XYZ file of C-alpha atoms in Angstrom:
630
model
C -28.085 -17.814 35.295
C -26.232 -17.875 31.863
C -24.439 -14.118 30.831
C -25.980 -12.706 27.774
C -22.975 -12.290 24.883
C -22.166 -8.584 24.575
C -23.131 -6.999 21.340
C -22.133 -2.895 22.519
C -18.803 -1.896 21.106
C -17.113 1.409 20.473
C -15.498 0.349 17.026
C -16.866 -2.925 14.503
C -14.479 -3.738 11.688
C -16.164 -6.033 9.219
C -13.588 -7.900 6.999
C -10.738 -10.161 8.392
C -8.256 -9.069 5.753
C -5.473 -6.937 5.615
C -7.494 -3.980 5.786
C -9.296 -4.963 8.549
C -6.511 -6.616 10.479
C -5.062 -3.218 10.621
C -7.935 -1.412 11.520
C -9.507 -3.150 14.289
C -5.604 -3.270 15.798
C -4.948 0.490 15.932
C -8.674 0.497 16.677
C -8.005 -1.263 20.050
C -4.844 0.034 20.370
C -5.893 3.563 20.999
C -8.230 2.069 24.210
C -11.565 1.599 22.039
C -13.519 -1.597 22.805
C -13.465 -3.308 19.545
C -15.267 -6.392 17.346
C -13.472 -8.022 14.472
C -16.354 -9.751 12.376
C -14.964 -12.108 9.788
C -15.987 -14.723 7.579
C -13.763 -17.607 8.845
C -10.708 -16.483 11.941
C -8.975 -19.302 10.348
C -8.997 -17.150 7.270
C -7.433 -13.900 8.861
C -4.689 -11.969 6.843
C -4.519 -14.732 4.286
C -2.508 -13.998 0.988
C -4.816 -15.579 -1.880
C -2.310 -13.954 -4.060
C 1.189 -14.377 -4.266
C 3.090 -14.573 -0.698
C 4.733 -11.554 -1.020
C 5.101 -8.220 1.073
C 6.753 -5.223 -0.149
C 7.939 -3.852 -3.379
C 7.883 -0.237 -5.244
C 5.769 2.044 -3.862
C 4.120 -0.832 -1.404
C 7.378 -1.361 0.271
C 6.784 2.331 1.464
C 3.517 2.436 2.739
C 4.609 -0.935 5.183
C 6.864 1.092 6.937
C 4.381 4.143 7.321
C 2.060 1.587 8.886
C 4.693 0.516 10.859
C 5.600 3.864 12.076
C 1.868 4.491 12.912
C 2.207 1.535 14.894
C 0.031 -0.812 12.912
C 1.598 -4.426 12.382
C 2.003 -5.425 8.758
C 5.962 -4.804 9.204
C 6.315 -6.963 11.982
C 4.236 -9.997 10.928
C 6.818 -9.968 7.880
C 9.013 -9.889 10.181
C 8.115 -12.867 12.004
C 7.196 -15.019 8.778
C 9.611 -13.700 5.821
C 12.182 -16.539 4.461
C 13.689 -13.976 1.697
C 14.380 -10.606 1.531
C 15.663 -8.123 -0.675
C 16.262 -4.084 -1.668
C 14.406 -3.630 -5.112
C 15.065 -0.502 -7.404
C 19.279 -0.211 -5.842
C 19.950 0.914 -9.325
C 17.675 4.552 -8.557
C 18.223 6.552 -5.986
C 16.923 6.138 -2.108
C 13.629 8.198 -3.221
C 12.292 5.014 -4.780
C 14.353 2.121 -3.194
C 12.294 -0.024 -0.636
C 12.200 -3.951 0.031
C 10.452 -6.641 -0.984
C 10.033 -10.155 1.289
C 8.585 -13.462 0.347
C 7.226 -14.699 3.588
C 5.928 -18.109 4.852
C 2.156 -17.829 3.382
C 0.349 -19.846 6.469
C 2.727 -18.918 9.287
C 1.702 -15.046 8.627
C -1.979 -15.420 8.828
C -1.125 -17.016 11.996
C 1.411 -14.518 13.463
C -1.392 -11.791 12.747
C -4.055 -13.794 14.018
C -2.106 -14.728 17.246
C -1.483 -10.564 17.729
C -5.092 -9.848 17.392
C -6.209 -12.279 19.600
C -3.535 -11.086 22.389
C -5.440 -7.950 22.457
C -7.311 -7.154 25.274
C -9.465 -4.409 23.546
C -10.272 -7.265 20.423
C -12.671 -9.542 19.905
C -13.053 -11.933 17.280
C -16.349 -12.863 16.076
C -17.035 -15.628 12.728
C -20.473 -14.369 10.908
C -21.492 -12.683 7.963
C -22.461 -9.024 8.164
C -25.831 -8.823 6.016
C -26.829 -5.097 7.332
C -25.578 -1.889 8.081
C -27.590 -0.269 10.579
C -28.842 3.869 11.208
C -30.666 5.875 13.010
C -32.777 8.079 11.696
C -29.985 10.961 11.703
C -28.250 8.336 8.873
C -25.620 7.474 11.679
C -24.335 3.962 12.455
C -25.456 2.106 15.030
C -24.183 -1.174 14.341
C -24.734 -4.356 11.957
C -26.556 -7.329 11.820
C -25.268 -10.627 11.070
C -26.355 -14.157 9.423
C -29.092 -15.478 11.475
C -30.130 -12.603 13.543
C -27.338 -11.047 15.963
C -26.973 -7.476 16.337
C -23.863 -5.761 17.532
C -23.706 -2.389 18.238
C -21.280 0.129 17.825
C -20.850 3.837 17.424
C -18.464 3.319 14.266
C -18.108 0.402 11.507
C -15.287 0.019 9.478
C -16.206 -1.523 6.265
C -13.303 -3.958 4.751
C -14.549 -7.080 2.952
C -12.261 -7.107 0.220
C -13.195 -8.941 -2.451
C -15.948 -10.797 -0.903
C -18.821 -8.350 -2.086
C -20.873 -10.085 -4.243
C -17.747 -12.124 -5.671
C -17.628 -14.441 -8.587
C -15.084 -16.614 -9.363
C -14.393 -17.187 -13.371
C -12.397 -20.108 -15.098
C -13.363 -20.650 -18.377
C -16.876 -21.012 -18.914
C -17.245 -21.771 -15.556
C -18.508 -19.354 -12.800
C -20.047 -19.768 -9.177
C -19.934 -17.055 -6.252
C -16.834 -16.624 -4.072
C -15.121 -14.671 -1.887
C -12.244 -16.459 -2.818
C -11.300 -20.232 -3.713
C -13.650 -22.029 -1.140
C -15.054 -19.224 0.775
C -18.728 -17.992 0.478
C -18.783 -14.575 -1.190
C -20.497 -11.492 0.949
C -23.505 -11.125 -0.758
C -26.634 -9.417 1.107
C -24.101 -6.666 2.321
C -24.532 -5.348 -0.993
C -27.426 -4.698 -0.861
C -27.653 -2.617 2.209
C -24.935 -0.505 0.903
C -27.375 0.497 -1.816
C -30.018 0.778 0.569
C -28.044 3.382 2.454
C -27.345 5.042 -1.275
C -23.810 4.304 -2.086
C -22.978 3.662 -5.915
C -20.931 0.410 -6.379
C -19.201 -0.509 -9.622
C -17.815 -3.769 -10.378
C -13.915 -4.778 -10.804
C -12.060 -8.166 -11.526
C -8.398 -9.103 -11.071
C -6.806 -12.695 -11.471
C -4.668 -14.962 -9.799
C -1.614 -17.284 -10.342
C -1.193 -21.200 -10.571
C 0.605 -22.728 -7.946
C 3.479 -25.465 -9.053
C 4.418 -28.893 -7.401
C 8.222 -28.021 -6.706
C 9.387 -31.524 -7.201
C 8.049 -31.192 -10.358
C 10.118 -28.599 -11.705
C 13.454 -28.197 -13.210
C 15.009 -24.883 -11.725
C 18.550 -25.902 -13.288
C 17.091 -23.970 -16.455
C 16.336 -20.857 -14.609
C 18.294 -17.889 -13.311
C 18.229 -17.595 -9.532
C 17.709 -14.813 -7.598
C 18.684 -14.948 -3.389
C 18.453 -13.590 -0.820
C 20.307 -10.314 0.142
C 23.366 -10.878 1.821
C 23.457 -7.952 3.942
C 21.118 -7.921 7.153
C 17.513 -6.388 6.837
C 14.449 -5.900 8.345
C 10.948 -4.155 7.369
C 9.959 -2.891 10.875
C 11.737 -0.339 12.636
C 11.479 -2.304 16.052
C 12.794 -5.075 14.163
C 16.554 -6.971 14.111
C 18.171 -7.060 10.683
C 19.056 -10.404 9.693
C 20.544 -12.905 6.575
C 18.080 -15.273 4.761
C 19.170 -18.011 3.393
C 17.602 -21.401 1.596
C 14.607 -20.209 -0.076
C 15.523 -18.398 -3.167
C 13.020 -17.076 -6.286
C 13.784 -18.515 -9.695
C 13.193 -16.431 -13.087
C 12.212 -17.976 -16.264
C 10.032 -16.533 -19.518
C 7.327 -17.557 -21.726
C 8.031 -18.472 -24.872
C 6.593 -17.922 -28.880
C 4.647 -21.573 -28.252
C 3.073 -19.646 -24.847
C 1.620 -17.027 -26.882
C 0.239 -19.060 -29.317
C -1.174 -20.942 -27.283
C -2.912 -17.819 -25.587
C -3.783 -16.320 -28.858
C -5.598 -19.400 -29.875
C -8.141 -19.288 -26.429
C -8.370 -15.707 -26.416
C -12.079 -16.388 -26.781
C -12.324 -18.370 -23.754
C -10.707 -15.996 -21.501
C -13.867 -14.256 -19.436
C -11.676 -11.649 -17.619
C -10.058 -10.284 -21.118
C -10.247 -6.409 -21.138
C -12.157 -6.200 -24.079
C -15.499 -8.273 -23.466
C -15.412 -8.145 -19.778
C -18.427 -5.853 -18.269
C -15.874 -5.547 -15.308
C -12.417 -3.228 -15.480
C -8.792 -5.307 -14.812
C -5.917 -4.676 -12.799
C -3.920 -2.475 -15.812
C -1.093 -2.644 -14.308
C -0.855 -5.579 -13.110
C -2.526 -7.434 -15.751
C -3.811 -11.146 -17.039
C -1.546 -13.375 -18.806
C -3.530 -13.268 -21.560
C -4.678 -9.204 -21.395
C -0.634 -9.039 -22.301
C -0.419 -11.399 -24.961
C -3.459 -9.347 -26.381
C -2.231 -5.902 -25.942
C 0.975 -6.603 -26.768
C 0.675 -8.964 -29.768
C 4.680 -8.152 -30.728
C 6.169 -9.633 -27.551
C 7.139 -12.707 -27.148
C 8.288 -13.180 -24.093
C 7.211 -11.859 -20.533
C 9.634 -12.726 -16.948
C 7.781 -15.350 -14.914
C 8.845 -15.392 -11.186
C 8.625 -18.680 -9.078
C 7.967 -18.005 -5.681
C 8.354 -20.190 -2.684
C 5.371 -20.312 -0.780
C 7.549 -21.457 2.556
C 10.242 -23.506 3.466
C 8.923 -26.447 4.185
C 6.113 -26.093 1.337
C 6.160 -27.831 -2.027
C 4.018 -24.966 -3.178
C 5.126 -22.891 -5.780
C 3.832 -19.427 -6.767
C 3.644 -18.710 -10.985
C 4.186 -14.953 -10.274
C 3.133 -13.316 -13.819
C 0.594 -15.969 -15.098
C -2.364 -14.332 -13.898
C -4.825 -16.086 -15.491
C -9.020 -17.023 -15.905
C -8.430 -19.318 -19.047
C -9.689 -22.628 -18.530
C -7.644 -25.469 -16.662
C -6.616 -27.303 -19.825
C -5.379 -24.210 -21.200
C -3.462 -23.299 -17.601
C -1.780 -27.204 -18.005
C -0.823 -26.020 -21.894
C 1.166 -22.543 -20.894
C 2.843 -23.777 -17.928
C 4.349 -27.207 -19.587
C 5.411 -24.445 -22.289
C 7.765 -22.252 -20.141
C 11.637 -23.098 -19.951
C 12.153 -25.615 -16.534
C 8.080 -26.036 -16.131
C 7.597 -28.671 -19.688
C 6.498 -31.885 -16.615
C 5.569 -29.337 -13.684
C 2.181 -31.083 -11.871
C -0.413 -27.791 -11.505
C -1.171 -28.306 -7.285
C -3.796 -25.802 -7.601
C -5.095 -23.783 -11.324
C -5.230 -19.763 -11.539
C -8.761 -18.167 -11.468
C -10.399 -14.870 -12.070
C -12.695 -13.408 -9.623
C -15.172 -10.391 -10.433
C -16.567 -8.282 -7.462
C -17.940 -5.467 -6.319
C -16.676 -2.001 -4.874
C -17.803 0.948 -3.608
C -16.681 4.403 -5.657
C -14.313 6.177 -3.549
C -15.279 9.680 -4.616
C -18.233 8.820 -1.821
C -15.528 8.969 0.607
C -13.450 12.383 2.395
C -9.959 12.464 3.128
C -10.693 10.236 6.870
C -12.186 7.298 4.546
C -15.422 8.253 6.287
C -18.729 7.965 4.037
C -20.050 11.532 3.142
C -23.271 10.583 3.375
C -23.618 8.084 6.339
C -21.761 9.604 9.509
C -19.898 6.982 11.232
C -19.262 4.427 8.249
C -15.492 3.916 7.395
C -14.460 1.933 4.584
C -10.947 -0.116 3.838
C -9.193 -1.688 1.661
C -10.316 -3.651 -2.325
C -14.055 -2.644 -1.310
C -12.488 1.340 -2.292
C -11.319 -0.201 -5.558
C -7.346 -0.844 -4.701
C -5.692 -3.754 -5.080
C -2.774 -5.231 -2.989
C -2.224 -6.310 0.361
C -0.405 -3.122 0.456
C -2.654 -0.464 -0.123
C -5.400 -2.664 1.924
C -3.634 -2.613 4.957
C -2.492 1.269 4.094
C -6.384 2.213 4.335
C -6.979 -0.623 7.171
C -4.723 2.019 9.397
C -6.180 5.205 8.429
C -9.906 3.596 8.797
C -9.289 2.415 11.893
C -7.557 5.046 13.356
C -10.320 7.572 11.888
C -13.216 5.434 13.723
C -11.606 6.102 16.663
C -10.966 9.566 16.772
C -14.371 9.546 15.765
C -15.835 8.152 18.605
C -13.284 10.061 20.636
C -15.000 12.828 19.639
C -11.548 14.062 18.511
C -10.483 16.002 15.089
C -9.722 12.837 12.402
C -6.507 12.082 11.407
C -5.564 13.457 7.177
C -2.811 12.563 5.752
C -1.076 14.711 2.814
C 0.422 14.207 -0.129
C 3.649 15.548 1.295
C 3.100 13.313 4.475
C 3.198 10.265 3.134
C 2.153 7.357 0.297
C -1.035 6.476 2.316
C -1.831 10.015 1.902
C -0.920 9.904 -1.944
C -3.258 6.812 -2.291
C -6.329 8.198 -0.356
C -6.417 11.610 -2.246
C -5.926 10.064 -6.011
C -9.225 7.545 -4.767
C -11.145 10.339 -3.595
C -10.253 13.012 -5.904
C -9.674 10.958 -9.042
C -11.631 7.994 -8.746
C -11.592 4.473 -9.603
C -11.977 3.121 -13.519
C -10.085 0.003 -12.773
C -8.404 -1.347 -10.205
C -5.642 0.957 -7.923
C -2.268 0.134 -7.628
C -0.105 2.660 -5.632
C 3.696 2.768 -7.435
C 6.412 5.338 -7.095
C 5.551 7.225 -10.185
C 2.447 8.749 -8.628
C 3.762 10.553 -5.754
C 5.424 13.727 -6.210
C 7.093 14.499 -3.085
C 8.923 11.059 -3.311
C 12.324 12.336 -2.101
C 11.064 13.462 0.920
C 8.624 10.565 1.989
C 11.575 7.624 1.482
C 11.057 4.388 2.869
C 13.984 5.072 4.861
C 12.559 8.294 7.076
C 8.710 7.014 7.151
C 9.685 6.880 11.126
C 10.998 10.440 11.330
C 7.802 11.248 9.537
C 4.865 9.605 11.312
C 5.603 7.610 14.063
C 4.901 11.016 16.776
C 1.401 11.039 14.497
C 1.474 7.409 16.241
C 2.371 8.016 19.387
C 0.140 11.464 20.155
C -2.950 9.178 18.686
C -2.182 6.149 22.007
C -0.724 3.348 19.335
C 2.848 3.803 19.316
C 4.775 3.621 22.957
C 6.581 6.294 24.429
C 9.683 3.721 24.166
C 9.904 3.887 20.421
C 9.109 7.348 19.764
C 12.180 8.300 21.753
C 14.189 6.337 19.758
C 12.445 8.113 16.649
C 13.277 11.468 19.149
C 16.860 10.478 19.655
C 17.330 9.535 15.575
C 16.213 12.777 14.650
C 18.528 14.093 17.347
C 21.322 12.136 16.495
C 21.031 13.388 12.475
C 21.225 16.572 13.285
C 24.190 16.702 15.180
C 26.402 14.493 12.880
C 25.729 16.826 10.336
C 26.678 19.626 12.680
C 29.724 17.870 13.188
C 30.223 17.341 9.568
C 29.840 20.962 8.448
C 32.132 22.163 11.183
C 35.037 19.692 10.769
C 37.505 19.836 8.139
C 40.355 18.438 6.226
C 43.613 19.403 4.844
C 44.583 17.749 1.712
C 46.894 14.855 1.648
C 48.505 12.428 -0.099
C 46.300 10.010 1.662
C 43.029 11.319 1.163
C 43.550 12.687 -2.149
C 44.244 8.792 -3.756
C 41.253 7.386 -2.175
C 39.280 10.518 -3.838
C 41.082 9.830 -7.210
C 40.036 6.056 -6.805
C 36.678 7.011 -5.701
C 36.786 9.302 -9.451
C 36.693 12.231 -7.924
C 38.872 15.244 -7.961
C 41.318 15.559 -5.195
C 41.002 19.353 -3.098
C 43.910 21.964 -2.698
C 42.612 23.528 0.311
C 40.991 22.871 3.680
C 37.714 21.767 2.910
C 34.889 20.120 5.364
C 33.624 17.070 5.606
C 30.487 17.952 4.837
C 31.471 19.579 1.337
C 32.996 15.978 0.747
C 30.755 13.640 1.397
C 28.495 15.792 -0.588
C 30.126 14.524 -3.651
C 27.935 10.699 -5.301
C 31.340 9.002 -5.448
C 32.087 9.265 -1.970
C 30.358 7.489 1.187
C 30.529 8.007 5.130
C 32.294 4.818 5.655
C 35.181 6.248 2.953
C 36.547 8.661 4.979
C 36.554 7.068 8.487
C 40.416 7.011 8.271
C 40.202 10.265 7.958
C 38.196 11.107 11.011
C 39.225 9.783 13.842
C 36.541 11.653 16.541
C 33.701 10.269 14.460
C 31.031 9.139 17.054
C 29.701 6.164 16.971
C 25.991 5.846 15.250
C 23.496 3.372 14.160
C 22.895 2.894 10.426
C 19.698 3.602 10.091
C 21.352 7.073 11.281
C 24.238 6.909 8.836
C 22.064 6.151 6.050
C 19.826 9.426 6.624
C 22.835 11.864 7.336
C 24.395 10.249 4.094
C 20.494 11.438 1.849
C 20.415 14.831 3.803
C 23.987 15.729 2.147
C 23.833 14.236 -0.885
C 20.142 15.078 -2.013
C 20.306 18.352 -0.238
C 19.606 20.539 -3.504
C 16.942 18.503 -4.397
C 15.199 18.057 -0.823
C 15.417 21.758 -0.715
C 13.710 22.011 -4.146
C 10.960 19.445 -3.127
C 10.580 21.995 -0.084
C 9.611 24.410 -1.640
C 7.154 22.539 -4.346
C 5.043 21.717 -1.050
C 5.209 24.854 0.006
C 3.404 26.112 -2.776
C 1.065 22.740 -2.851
C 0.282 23.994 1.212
C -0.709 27.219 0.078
C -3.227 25.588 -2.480
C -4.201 23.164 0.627
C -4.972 26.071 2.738
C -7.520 27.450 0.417
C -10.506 25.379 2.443
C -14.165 25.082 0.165
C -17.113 24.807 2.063
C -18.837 21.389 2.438
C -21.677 22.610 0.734
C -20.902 24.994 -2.009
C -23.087 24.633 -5.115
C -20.572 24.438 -8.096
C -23.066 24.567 -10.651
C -23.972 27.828 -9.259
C -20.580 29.071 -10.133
C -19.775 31.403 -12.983
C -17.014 31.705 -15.251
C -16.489 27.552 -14.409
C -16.565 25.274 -17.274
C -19.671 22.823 -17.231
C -17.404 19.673 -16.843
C -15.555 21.358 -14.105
C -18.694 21.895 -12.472
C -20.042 18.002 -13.034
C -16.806 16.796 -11.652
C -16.006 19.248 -8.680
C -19.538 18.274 -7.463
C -18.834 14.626 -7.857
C -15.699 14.684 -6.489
C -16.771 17.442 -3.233
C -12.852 18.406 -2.863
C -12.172 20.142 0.612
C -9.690 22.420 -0.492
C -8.643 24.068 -3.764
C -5.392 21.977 -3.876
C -7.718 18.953 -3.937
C -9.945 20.245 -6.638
C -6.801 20.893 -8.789
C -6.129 16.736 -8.663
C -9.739 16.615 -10.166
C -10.018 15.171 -13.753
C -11.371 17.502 -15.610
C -10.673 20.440 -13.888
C -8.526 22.625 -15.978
C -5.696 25.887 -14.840
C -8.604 28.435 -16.112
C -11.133 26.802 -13.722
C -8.575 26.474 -10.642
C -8.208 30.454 -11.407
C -11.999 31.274 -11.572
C -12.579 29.180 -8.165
C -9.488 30.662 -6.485
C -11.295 34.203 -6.942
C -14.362 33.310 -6.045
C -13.219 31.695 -2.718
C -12.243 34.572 -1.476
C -15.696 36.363 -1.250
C -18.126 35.950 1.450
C -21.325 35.833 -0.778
C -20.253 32.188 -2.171
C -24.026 30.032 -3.248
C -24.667 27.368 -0.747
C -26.822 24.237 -1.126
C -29.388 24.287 2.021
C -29.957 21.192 2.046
């Protein structure tokens, strides 16, 4: 008698990205029986874009997922052949890393952790249905040719792939991405189950024949030569033998541009689609900056045992005659052989001011989505979402409260609320500049911050979070320590401050009070204290920010406590704003678009102006507010 497959599951992630990679992982991590459905497993956590992990403001959000206990960190980990600190000239609020990894070898690494998981199952189809009951609650999907699967919660994370349409040139046909079929009939069940989708585009690079190309005209940029890692479980180490080289266009590249400006089909102006703005086409900055001349071009090594070369910064949809034209004009690239052209792709995404706080659907109970399908773009912010969505399907069918993440808690959180709250007009790119509370969510303490969110959730071990318990510990005794020990001033000490240019002390002064000072670091004054106890960097470097930045932490303290107190102010689900008086009419259009939770939310609402916040802080305080019945 032949077993029938099984089609019940607790958790279905659709999508085989980044996003959902990260989703169905915590997903099974937490104990929930859980279906991967992807359009090829050999195309699992591919990078169609450059081969790159990290950087501002993305650099940050891979070690929250790591702390959570989702895997992005540790697949770079296992795959990166460069690695380096990026911003060291700002201070640790905004400094992060930024690895080029071996392309193939970490779509197999993820694969290969996925499959080791005994709660995960892998499944190759196309998802052409989202399923309810009658109560507008998922029950499953259905797939090409007729399977059902069941499951009590979907993640949604498809990337790209809905309803996507490659452009180069004139040309056009539907893709996912080079060579894959595009998700196509999903679309239409998402409008079925009345969800609004708009319609973004973004670009991608050529990739160069190394053999081809003359790097001797280039500057070079290694590796860093101190140790590093990007997970916290991880072992720091030196990379050496694959470094990035840095040329620039030239005059004869913009020309060239200007004169097939009309044959670009991605250029912001005539495209019915919105571009990445800040991450734009080739040609988008030749056209909105018609002055420059020049723009940095980064060649990136796709592995080390690759001849493929990424063109980081000619992002491009102009025809492949045009592509050969601009690269054979840039310094070192004049006889480089193309190995495979840039392209455009338009697609399809869902408007994430449909979505709360979880990255559950407000209208269809049980539907999570993740990832480009919300209107981001990156591998990044996919995989950011991929966490949260996956983590949020399981609490749901826990039957436990969801998991929100703040502003003040983290980038993720910084991400999710400017979607929801803000919307989408073009594509979403998380950076530094958008998050206020950047001092106190550094790349360096994303452990102290969320890995016991991690652990109390089932993902994280009880192993690593008492390390994270005995890093915290060990912080706050060495700055004990520090405070309570001093120095009397000698000879000694007071050279190395005059050669650190600072001013020497005249009286007993602590440790503490010293290192305070920018010029001066922990490892300066060993000499001077010899019952220093031994510590790990990681805890060095964190004692080191508390002291220095203490003025400004403490500032930053106090800004969230004031943004908590806005944050406490909850609005019902189901408060008419148009029935509100003394609100401005746009206010109204927008606060019932956007369905903020609480009145620190509505004040992140375009539109929404101080006199309005005022008006709707008085009128949540009476009991009499109007209601929709509905």
């Amino acid at each position: 008698m032949t077993q029938s497959p099984t089609t019940e599951y607790e958790v279905i992630v659709v999508g085989g990205g980044h996003a959902g990679c990260e989703a169905a992982w915590v997903s099974a991590q937490m104990g929930l029986k859980t279906l991967l459905i992807t359009l090829t497993i050999h195309g699992i956590a591919l990078m169609p874009c450059n081969p790159a992990i990290g950087g501002p403001g993305k650099g940050q959000v891979v070690r929250e997922i790591d702390a959570l206990g989702g895997l992005m960190a540790q697949v770079t980990d296992q795959s990166t052949i460069h690695l380096r600190r990026v911003n060291t000239g700002k201070g640790p609020a905004v400094q992060t890393l930024r690895a080029q990894t071996m392309r193939d070898l970490y779509s197999l690494k993820m694969r290969e952790r996925l499959e080791n998981n005994s709660n995960l199952s892998l499944f190759q189809g196309e998802v052409e249905e989202i399923l309810l009951d009658s109560a507008r609650k998922v029950k499953g999907v259905r797939v090409q040719y007729g399977t059902t699967f069941w499951g009590k919660a979907v993640v949604l994370a498809i990337g790209t792939f809905l309803n996507g349409v490659i452009r180069l040139g004139s040309l056009s046909f539907p893709a996912g991405r080079h060579g894959e079929f595009p998700a196509q009939k999903i679309g239409h069940s998402l409008e079925k189950i009345g969800l609004k989708l708009g319609k973004l585009n973004t670009c991608t690079s050529p990739r160069l024949d190394r053999r081809t190309i003359d790097f001797s005209q280039m500057e070079e940029q290694p590796s860093e030569e101190k140790p590093l890692c990007f997970s916290f479980e991880g072992t720091p180490r030196v990379y050496q033998g694959a470094s990035i080289f840095i040329t620039r266009t030239t005059q004869k590249t913009c020309q060239i541009i200007k004169r097939n400006l009309d044959r670009s089909p991605l250029l912001y102006p005539v495209s019915d689609s919105s571009p990445v703005r800040e991450c734009p086409s080739l040609e988008d900055k030749v056209c909105r900056f018609p002055d420059r001349e020049s723009h940095p071009i980064f060649l990136e090594p796709e592995g080390p045992n690759s001849n493929e070369i990424y063109c980081q910064g000619v992002f491009t949809s102009l025809p492949e005659e045009v592509q050969w034209q601009i690269i054979h004009s840039i310094p070192g690239l004049e006889k480089t052989h193309i190995m495979r052209p840039g392209y455009g792709i338009e697609y399809n995404f869902v408007f994430p001011n449909q979505l709360k706080p979880t990255l559950e659907c407000q209208t269809v109970t049980g539907l999570f989505l993740a990832g480009q399908i919300n209107g981001t773009s990156g591998y990044e912010e996919a995989a950011g979402q991929g966490v949260l969505a996956g983590i949020n399907a399981g609490r749901y069918v826990q039957n436990l409260p969801p998991l929100v993440l703040r502003r003040d808690q983290s980038y993720i959180g910084v991400m999710v609320d400017d979607l929801i709250t803000k919307g989408v007009e073009e594509p979403y790119r998380l950076r530094t500049g958008k998050v206020e509370y950047r001092l106190m969510i550094r790349h360096s303490n994303a452990d102290l911050r969320l890995t016991e969110v991690g652990y109390h959730l089932g993902i994280v071990p009880h192993s690593r979070y008492q390390k994270v318990v005995e890093k915290r510990e060990g912080i706050e005794k060495e700055i004990s320590r520090l405070k309570q020990t001093t120095l009397a001033p000698t000879s000694d000490l007071n050279q190395l401050l005059r050669e650190k240019g600072t001013t020497p002390i005249n009286e007993v002064t602590t440790l503490y009070t010293i290192l305070s000072r920018p010029q001066v670091s922990y490892y300066d004054l060993q000499a001077f204290d010899p019952f220093r106890p031994f510590l790990p960097p990681q805890v060095i470097e964190e004692v080191e920010i508390e002291i220095k930045y203490r003025g400004y932490i403490e500032r930053q303290k106090r800004e969230v406590e004031e943004f908590l107190q806005l944050e406490s102010k909850k609005i019902p689900p189901n408060l008419d704003f148009y029935r509100l008086k003394g609100i401005s009419r746009e206010a109204q259009e927008r606060l019932a678009k956007a369905r903020p939770t609480t009145l620190g939310q509505a004040s992140r609402v375009q539109g929404v102006t101080p006199s309005d916040l005022v008006v709707l802080s008085i009128l949540l305080e009476r009991k009499n507010l109007p209601l929709n019945q509905e």
